[in-house]
Short mmCIF file of C-alpha atoms in Angstrom, two decimals:
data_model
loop_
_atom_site.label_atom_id
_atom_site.label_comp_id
_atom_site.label_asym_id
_atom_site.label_seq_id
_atom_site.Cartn_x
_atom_site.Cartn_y
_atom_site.Cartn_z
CA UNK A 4 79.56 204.16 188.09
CA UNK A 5 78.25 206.04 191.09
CA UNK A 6 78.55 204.37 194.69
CA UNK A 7 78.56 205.25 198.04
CA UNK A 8 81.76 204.69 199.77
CA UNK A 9 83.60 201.31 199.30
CA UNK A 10 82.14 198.74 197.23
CA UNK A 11 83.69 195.22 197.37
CA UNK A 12 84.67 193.85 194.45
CA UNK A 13 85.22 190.10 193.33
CA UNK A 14 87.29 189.67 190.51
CA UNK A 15 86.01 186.32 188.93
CA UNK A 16 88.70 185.42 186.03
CA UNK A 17 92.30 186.06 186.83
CA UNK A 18 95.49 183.70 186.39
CA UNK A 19 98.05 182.89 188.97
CA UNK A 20 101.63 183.11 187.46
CA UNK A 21 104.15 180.88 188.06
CA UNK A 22 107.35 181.38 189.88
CA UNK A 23 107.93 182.65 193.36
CA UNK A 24 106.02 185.54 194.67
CA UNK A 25 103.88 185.25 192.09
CA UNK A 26 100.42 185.20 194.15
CA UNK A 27 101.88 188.07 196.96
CA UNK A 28 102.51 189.93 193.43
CA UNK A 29 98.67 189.64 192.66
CA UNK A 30 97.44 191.05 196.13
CA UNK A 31 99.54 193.82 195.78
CA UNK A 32 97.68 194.39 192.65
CA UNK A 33 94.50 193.61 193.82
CA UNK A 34 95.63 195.85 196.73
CA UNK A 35 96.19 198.71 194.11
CA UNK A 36 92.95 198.19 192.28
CA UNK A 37 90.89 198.01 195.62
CA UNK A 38 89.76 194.57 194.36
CA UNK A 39 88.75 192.25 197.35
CA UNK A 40 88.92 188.76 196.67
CA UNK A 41 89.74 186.66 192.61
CA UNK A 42 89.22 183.72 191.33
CA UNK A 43 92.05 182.71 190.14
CA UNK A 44 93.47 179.61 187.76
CA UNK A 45 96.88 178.17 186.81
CA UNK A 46 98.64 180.34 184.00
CA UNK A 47 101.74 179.45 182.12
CA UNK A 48 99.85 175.94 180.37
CA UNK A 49 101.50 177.65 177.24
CA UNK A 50 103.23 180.86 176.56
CA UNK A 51 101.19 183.91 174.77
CA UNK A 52 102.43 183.33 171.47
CA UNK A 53 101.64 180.22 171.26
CA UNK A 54 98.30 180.31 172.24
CA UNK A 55 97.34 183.64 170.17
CA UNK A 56 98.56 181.10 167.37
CA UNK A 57 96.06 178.44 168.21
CA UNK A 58 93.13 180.70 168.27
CA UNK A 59 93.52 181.73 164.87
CA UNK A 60 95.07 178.19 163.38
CA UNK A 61 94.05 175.79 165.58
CA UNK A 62 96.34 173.03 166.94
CA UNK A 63 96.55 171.09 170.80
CA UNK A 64 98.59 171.05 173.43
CA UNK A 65 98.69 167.59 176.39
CA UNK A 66 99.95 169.74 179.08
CA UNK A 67 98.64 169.69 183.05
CA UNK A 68 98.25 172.87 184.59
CA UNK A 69 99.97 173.80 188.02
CA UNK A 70 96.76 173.34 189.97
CA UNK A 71 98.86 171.99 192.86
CA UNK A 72 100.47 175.25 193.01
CA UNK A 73 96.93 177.44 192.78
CA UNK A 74 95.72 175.47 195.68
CA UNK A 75 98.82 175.75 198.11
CA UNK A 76 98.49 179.75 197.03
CA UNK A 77 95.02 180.16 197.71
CA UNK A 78 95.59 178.55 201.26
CA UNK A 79 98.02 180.97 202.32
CA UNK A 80 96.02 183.94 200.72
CA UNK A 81 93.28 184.20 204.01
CA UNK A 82 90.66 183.74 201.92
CA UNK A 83 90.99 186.40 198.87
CA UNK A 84 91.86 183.78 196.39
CA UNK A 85 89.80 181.53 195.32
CA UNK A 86 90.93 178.07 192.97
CA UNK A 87 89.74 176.96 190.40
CA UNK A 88 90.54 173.55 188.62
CA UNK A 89 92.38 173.93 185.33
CA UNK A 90 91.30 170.33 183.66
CA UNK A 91 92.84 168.61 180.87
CA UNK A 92 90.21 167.13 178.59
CA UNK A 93 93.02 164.24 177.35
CA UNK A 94 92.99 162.90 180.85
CA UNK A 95 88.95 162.38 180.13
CA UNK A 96 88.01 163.51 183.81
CA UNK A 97 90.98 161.67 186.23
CA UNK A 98 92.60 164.83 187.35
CA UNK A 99 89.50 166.71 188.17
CA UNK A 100 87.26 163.62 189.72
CA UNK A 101 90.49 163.14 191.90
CA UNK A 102 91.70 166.44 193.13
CA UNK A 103 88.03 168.67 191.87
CA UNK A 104 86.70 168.70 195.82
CA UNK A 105 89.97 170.69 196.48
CA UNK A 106 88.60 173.50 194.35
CA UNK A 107 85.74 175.80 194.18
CA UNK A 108 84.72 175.76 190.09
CA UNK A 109 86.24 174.48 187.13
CA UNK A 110 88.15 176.37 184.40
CA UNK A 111 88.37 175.18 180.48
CA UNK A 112 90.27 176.06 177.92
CA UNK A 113 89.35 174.37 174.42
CA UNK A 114 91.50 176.73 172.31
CA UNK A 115 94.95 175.20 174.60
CA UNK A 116 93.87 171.59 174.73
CA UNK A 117 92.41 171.80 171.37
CA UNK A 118 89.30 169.37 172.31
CA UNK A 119 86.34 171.16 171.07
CA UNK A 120 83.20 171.56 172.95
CA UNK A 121 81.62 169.36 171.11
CA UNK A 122 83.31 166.35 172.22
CA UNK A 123 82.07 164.28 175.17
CA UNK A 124 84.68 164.37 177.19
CA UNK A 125 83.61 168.07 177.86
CA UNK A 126 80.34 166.99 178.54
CA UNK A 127 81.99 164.16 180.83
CA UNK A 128 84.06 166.96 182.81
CA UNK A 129 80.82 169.11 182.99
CA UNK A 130 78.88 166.10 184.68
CA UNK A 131 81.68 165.71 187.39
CA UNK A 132 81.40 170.09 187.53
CA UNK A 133 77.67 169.46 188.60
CA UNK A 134 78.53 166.50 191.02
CA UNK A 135 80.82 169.18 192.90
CA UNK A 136 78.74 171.79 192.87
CA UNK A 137 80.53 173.58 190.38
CA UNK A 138 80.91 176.71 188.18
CA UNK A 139 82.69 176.32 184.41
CA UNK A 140 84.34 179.18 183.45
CA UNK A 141 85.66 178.73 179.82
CA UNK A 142 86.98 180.40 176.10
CA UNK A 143 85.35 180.06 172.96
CA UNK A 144 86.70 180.71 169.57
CA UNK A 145 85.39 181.44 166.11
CA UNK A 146 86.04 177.85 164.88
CA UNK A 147 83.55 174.78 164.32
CA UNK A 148 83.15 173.07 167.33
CA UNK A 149 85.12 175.90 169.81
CA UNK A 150 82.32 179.06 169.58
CA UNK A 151 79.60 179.86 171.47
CA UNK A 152 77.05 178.09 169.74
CA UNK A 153 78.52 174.43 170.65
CA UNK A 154 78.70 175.76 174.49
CA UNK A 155 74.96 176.66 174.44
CA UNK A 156 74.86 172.73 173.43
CA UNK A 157 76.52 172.16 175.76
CA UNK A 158 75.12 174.24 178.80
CA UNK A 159 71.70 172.82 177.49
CA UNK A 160 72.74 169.82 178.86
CA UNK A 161 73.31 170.93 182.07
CA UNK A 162 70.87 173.17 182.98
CA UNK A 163 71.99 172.82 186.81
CA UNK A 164 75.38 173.85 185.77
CA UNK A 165 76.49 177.70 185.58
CA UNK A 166 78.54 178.41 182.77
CA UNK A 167 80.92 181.48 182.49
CA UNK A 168 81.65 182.57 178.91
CA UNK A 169 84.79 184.33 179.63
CA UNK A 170 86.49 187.53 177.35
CA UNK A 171 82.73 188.82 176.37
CA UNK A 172 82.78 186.16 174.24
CA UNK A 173 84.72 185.17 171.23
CA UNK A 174 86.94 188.56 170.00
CA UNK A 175 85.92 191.82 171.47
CA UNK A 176 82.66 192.36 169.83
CA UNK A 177 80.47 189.46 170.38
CA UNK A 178 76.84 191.13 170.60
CA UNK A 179 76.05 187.64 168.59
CA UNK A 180 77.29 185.26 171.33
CA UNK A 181 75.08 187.69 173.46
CA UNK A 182 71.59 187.09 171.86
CA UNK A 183 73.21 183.39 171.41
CA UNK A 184 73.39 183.22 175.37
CA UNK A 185 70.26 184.96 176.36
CA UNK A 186 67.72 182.10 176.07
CA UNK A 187 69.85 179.74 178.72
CA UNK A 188 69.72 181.09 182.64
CA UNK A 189 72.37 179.28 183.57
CA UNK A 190 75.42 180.96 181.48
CA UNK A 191 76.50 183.97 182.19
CA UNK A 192 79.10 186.56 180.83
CA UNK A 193 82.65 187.47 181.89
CA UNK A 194 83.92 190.98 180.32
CA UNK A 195 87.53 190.99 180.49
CA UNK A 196 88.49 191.76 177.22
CA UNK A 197 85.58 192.79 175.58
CA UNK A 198 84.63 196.55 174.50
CA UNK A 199 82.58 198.70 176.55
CA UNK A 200 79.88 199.11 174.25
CA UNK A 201 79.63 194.75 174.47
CA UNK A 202 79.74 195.14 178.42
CA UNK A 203 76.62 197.46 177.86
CA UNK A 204 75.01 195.27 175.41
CA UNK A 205 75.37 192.73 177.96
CA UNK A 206 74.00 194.86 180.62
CA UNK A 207 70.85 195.32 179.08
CA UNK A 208 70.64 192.24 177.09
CA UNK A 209 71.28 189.88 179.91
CA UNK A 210 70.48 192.26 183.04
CA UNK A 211 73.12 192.83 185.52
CA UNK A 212 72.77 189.52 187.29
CA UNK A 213 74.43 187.67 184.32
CA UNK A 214 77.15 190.05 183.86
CA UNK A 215 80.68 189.19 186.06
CA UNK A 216 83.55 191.52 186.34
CA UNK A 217 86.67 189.78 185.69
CA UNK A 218 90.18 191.05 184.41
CA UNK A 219 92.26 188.55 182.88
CA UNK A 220 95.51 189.57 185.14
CA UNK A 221 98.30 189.32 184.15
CA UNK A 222 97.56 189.53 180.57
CA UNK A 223 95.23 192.97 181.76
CA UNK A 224 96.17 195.44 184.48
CA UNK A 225 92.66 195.14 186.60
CA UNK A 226 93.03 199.16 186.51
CA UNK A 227 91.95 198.96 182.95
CA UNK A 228 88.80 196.78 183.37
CA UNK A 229 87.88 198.96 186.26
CA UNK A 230 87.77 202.01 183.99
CA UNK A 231 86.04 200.19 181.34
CA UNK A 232 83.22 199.80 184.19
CA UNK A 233 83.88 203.78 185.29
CA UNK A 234 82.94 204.64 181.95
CA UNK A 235 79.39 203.43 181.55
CA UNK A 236 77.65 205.05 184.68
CA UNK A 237 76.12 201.63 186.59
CA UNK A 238 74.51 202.64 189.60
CA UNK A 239 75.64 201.38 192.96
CA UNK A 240 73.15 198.55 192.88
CA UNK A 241 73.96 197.45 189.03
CA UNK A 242 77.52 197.54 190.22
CA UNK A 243 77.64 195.75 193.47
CA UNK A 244 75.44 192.95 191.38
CA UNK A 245 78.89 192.80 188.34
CA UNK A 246 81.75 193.43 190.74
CA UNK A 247 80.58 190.97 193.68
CA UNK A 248 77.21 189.30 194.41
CA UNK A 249 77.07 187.32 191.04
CA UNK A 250 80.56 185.98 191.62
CA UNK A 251 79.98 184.94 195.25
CA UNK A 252 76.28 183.71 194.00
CA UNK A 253 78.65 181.49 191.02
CA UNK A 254 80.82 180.11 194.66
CA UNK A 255 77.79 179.30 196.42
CA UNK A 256 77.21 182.84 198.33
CA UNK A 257 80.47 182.70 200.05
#
């Protein structure tokens, strides 16, 4: 990418580990990376195995997510860390319509709670998401009901509501949920994950106002996504769109 001196950058997808230290452990890698401010979600809802299981197989998990936790981090973090609600879909809306105004979008994760898109409940939690004022970020998978297709339903719906289809889409290689997402303004694409030749697809596809740098910490080392971006030779305007205004545009410009 070519800049001109620092450029801020806003990493919109990471996770917030549990355990102590946990979000001073982040900042130091953010610190590393030269990475500004994250969104960041409750990790640990279930272990890696597990979930790389249900993506493939299917299956459900009724667990809440430690959104208590993300929020008392995020306070103490001066601004650079950003909540967002982790919602259950099997408590059909209760945690997020009572604790939601706490937080700054909401995160969904079909493939751990195993309710597909498709169900209204979704559509329930993505009502209360546009009462707030409210970003989704979520996963799809490559299973009736979970892929990119059924989210395009759904954003359809809520054409008030931006969408973030997190990972580049469903594996690494989703140029289909690309041209799937195209038609709808108001979802947008988050690259951790995905290939470089996707992010460029994306790019010019989508146009660098619908494309949001992300990295998926811990599961990615931000260092790695940052190369990814190296690699393809945005310009400093292209970039400061990816790596910051389209992020703070999804918060509200702040």
């Amino acid at each position: 990418m070519t800049t001109t001196g620092h450029q801020r950058i806003f990493d919109a997808h990471a996770h917030l580990a549990s355990g102590e230290g946990a979000a001073d452990r982040l900042l130091e890698v953010m610190d590393s990376c030269g990475i500004d401010r994250a969104v960041v979600v409750a990790g640990g809802v279930v272990d890696p195995d597990l979930l790389s299981r249900q993506i493939i197989e299917g299956g459900s998990v009724d667990r809440d997510a430690d959104n208590d936790g993300v929020r008392r981090a995020c306070d103490r973090a001066g601004g650079r860390l950003v909540p967002f609600f982790f919602a259950n879909p099997h408590r059909a809306g209760a945690d997020y319509r009572a604790e939601g105004r706490h937080f700054r979008g909401l995160k969904l994760a079909p493939s751990v709670h195993g309710v597909p898109l498709t169900d209204r409940r979704h559509a329930s939690l993505a009502a209360l998401a546009e009462e707030y004022g409210h970003g989704v970020y979520l996963h799809c998978v490559h299973r009736p009901g979970f892929g990119v297709a059924d989210l395009v339903t759904l954003a359809r719906g809520f054409p008030r509501v931006t969408f973030v289809l997190g990972h580049a889409g469903v594996g690494d290689m989703d140029l289909y949920g690309i041209d799937l997402i195209s038609p709808l303004p108001n979802v947008v694409l988050e690259t951790s994950g995905g290939y470089s030749a996707v992010v460029r697809a994306a790019l010019d596809r989508l146009g660098p106002a619908r494309v949001l740098f992300g990295t998926e910490y811990p599961l990615q080392h931000p260092s790695v996504e940052l190369a990814k971006y190296s690699s393809l030779g945005l310009t400093a305007g292209e970039w400061r769109r990816v790596a910051w205004e389209n992020t703070s545009a999804l918060l509200g410009g702040t």
